[in-house]
Amino acid sequence: MTVARLTTLKDIRAAIIDLDGTMVHTAPDFHVAVNRMRAELGLGPLDMESITHFVGKGTENLMRRVLGVDYAEDGIEQHYPRALASYEKHYLAINGEYSSVYPGVHEGLAALQAKGLRLACVTNKPIGFAMPLLEKTGLRRYFDIVYGGDSLPKKKPDPYPLLKVCEDFKVLPAQALAIGDSSNDAQAARAAGCRVLNVPYGYNHGESIHKVDSDGIVSTLLDAAELISA
């Protein structure tokens, strides 16, 4: 689908927006931190495309996928604690330094606010990584709520984080729009009963976003905002 073929979204009162691959191009940060960790463990570097295919289901999954390049299951679990500690150290040291905000994000968030929507950022990124990145990129000011992958008992693609936002904002799930770059966002939204739009420029585990069941694909967050009736 394209923006031109999408219909106006009515009675939307809140937007729940993903972070990595949706608002911020963080793959370069992942690339640097993962390879610094791998160097500490005596492993060779991975290219950025391979690493971005592992992004989206939280840091724990990312570490296991990265280690899985070199080790079988028992080796992954053996090296996991050291790998995780090393990665967290390196990621915190460079968080946001190599990242960039996608075009239309600031404008889109401002337009959503201007239409009276309340905004939440829901990401599978640990909250200790997400909050500094939002501050550094100037995006934190748009959001009433920020939930990381370790903020709640469950993370996307489980619908719980989206339902929690709806509860917090006192809106029905049908009155909330999720915007993300992957099947995680779409699956969570569908299960929660929210509307959902995808952006085409993110990561989606290396798979085509056009195969994801959503209400459509928008080029930017600003395009998403323009689909919502005031």
PDB file of N, CA and C in Angstrom, residues 16 60 120-127 145-156 158-168:
ATOM      1  N   ILE A  16       1.235   5.507  19.425  1.00  0.00           N
ATOM      2  CA  ILE A  16       2.239   4.717  20.128  1.00  0.00           C
ATOM      3  C   ILE A  16       3.342   4.408  19.121  1.00  0.00           C
ATOM      4  N   GLU A  60      18.544  -8.902  24.812  1.00  0.00           N
ATOM      5  CA  GLU A  60      18.867 -10.300  25.113  1.00  0.00           C
ATOM      6  C   GLU A  60      18.858 -11.135  23.826  1.00  0.00           C
ATOM      7  N   ALA A 120       3.078   8.231  23.013  1.00  0.00           N
ATOM      8  CA  ALA A 120       3.897   7.320  23.808  1.00  0.00           C
ATOM      9  C   ALA A 120       4.942   6.691  22.913  1.00  0.00           C
ATOM     10  N   CYS A 121       6.125   6.517  23.432  1.00  0.00           N
ATOM     11  CA  CYS A 121       7.169   5.758  22.749  1.00  0.00           C
ATOM     12  C   CYS A 121       7.251   4.393  23.425  1.00  0.00           C
ATOM     13  N   VAL A 122       7.027   3.343  22.653  1.00  0.00           N
ATOM     14  CA  VAL A 122       7.129   1.971  23.165  1.00  0.00           C
ATOM     15  C   VAL A 122       8.163   1.240  22.327  1.00  0.00           C
ATOM     16  N   THR A 123       9.245   0.844  22.962  1.00  0.00           N
ATOM     17  CA  THR A 123      10.364   0.218  22.275  1.00  0.00           C
ATOM     18  C   THR A 123      10.806  -1.032  23.021  1.00  0.00           C
ATOM     19  N   ASN A 124      11.387  -1.976  22.318  1.00  0.00           N
ATOM     20  CA  ASN A 124      11.986  -3.137  22.978  1.00  0.00           C
ATOM     21  C   ASN A 124      13.406  -2.858  23.451  1.00  0.00           C
ATOM     22  N   LYS A 125      13.898  -1.665  23.159  1.00  0.00           N
ATOM     23  CA  LYS A 125      15.220  -1.247  23.642  1.00  0.00           C
ATOM     24  C   LYS A 125      15.143  -1.071  25.165  1.00  0.00           C
ATOM     25  N   PRO A 126      16.154  -1.489  25.928  1.00  0.00           N
ATOM     26  CA  PRO A 126      16.131  -1.255  27.368  1.00  0.00           C
ATOM     27  C   PRO A 126      15.916   0.225  27.677  1.00  0.00           C
ATOM     28  N   ILE A 127      15.158   0.495  28.715  1.00  0.00           N
ATOM     29  CA  ILE A 127      14.827   1.888  29.033  1.00  0.00           C
ATOM     30  C   ILE A 127      16.088   2.705  29.331  1.00  0.00           C
ATOM     31  N   ILE A 145       4.689   9.374  27.721  1.00  0.00           N
ATOM     32  CA  ILE A 145       5.076   8.079  28.291  1.00  0.00           C
ATOM     33  C   ILE A 145       6.180   7.473  27.434  1.00  0.00           C
ATOM     34  N   VAL A 146       7.160   6.857  28.073  1.00  0.00           N
ATOM     35  CA  VAL A 146       8.178   6.066  27.382  1.00  0.00           C
ATOM     36  C   VAL A 146       8.300   4.728  28.105  1.00  0.00           C
ATOM     37  N   TYR A 147       8.092   3.644  27.387  1.00  0.00           N
ATOM     38  CA  TYR A 147       8.286   2.299  27.930  1.00  0.00           C
ATOM     39  C   TYR A 147       9.371   1.590  27.132  1.00  0.00           C
ATOM     40  N   GLY A 148      10.357   1.052  27.841  1.00  0.00           N
ATOM     41  CA  GLY A 148      11.393   0.256  27.208  1.00  0.00           C
ATOM     42  C   GLY A 148      11.068  -1.223  27.293  1.00  0.00           C
ATOM     43  N   GLY A 149      11.936  -2.030  26.718  1.00  0.00           N
ATOM     44  CA  GLY A 149      11.701  -3.457  26.706  1.00  0.00           C
ATOM     45  C   GLY A 149      11.744  -4.108  28.073  1.00  0.00           C
ATOM     46  N   ASP A 150      12.345  -3.426  29.041  1.00  0.00           N
ATOM     47  CA  ASP A 150      12.418  -3.946  30.405  1.00  0.00           C
ATOM     48  C   ASP A 150      11.570  -3.138  31.378  1.00  0.00           C
ATOM     49  N   SER A 151      10.679  -2.289  30.855  1.00  0.00           N
ATOM     50  CA  SER A 151       9.815  -1.475  31.715  1.00  0.00           C
ATOM     51  C   SER A 151       8.606  -2.243  32.223  1.00  0.00           C
ATOM     52  N   LEU A 152       8.164  -3.230  31.447  1.00  0.00           N
ATOM     53  CA  LEU A 152       6.922  -3.944  31.714  1.00  0.00           C
ATOM     54  C   LEU A 152       7.182  -5.450  31.690  1.00  0.00           C
ATOM     55  N   PRO A 153       6.235  -6.253  32.184  1.00  0.00           N
ATOM     56  CA  PRO A 153       6.447  -7.708  32.219  1.00  0.00           C
ATOM     57  C   PRO A 153       6.599  -8.348  30.849  1.00  0.00           C
ATOM     58  N   LYS A 154       6.033  -7.726  29.804  1.00  0.00           N
ATOM     59  CA  LYS A 154       6.102  -8.296  28.465  1.00  0.00           C
ATOM     60  C   LYS A 154       6.491  -7.206  27.471  1.00  0.00           C
ATOM     61  N   LYS A 155       7.068  -7.625  26.338  1.00  0.00           N
ATOM     62  CA  LYS A 155       7.470  -6.674  25.308  1.00  0.00           C
ATOM     63  C   LYS A 155       6.823  -7.056  23.981  1.00  0.00           C
ATOM     64  N   LYS A 156       6.855  -6.129  23.018  1.00  0.00           N
ATOM     65  CA  LYS A 156       6.339  -6.434  21.682  1.00  0.00           C
ATOM     66  C   LYS A 156       7.072  -7.643  21.097  1.00  0.00           C
ATOM     67  N   ASP A 158       4.095  -8.961  21.974  1.00  0.00           N
ATOM     68  CA  ASP A 158       2.961  -9.100  22.882  1.00  0.00           C
ATOM     69  C   ASP A 158       2.195  -7.779  22.921  1.00  0.00           C
ATOM     70  N   PRO A 159       0.874  -7.814  22.985  1.00  0.00           N
ATOM     71  CA  PRO A 159       0.094  -6.569  22.987  1.00  0.00           C
ATOM     72  C   PRO A 159       0.140  -5.809  24.303  1.00  0.00           C
ATOM     73  N   TYR A 160       0.675  -6.418  25.359  1.00  0.00           N
ATOM     74  CA  TYR A 160       0.582  -5.804  26.679  1.00  0.00           C
ATOM     75  C   TYR A 160       1.092  -4.361  26.741  1.00  0.00           C
ATOM     76  N   PRO A 161       2.268  -4.039  26.190  1.00  0.00           N
ATOM     77  CA  PRO A 161       2.725  -2.645  26.301  1.00  0.00           C
ATOM     78  C   PRO A 161       1.764  -1.643  25.656  1.00  0.00           C
ATOM     79  N   LEU A 162       1.143  -2.014  24.533  1.00  0.00           N
ATOM     80  CA  LEU A 162       0.202  -1.115  23.883  1.00  0.00           C
ATOM     81  C   LEU A 162      -1.076  -0.974  24.698  1.00  0.00           C
ATOM     82  N   LEU A 163      -1.541  -2.079  25.263  1.00  0.00           N
ATOM     83  CA  LEU A 163      -2.739  -2.020  26.109  1.00  0.00           C
ATOM     84  C   LEU A 163      -2.473  -1.206  27.369  1.00  0.00           C
ATOM     85  N   LYS A 164      -1.247  -1.272  27.879  1.00  0.00           N
ATOM     86  CA  LYS A 164      -0.894  -0.476  29.068  1.00  0.00           C
ATOM     87  C   LYS A 164      -0.929   1.008  28.738  1.00  0.00           C
ATOM     88  N   VAL A 165      -0.438   1.385  27.566  1.00  0.00           N
ATOM     89  CA  VAL A 165      -0.501   2.792  27.161  1.00  0.00           C
ATOM     90  C   VAL A 165      -1.959   3.245  27.038  1.00  0.00           C
ATOM     91  N   CYS A 166      -2.790   2.427  26.422  1.00  0.00           N
ATOM     92  CA  CYS A 166      -4.208   2.776  26.289  1.00  0.00           C
ATOM     93  C   CYS A 166      -4.844   2.984  27.658  1.00  0.00           C
ATOM     94  N   GLU A 167      -4.489   2.114  28.594  1.00  0.00           N
ATOM     95  CA  GLU A 167      -4.990   2.258  29.966  1.00  0.00           C
ATOM     96  C   GLU A 167      -4.482   3.556  30.587  1.00  0.00           C
ATOM     97  N   ASP A 168      -3.190   3.830  30.406  1.00  0.00           N
ATOM     98  CA  ASP A 168      -2.600   5.054  30.963  1.00  0.00           C
ATOM     99  C   ASP A 168      -3.278   6.306  30.402  1.00  0.00           C
TER     100      ASP A 168
END
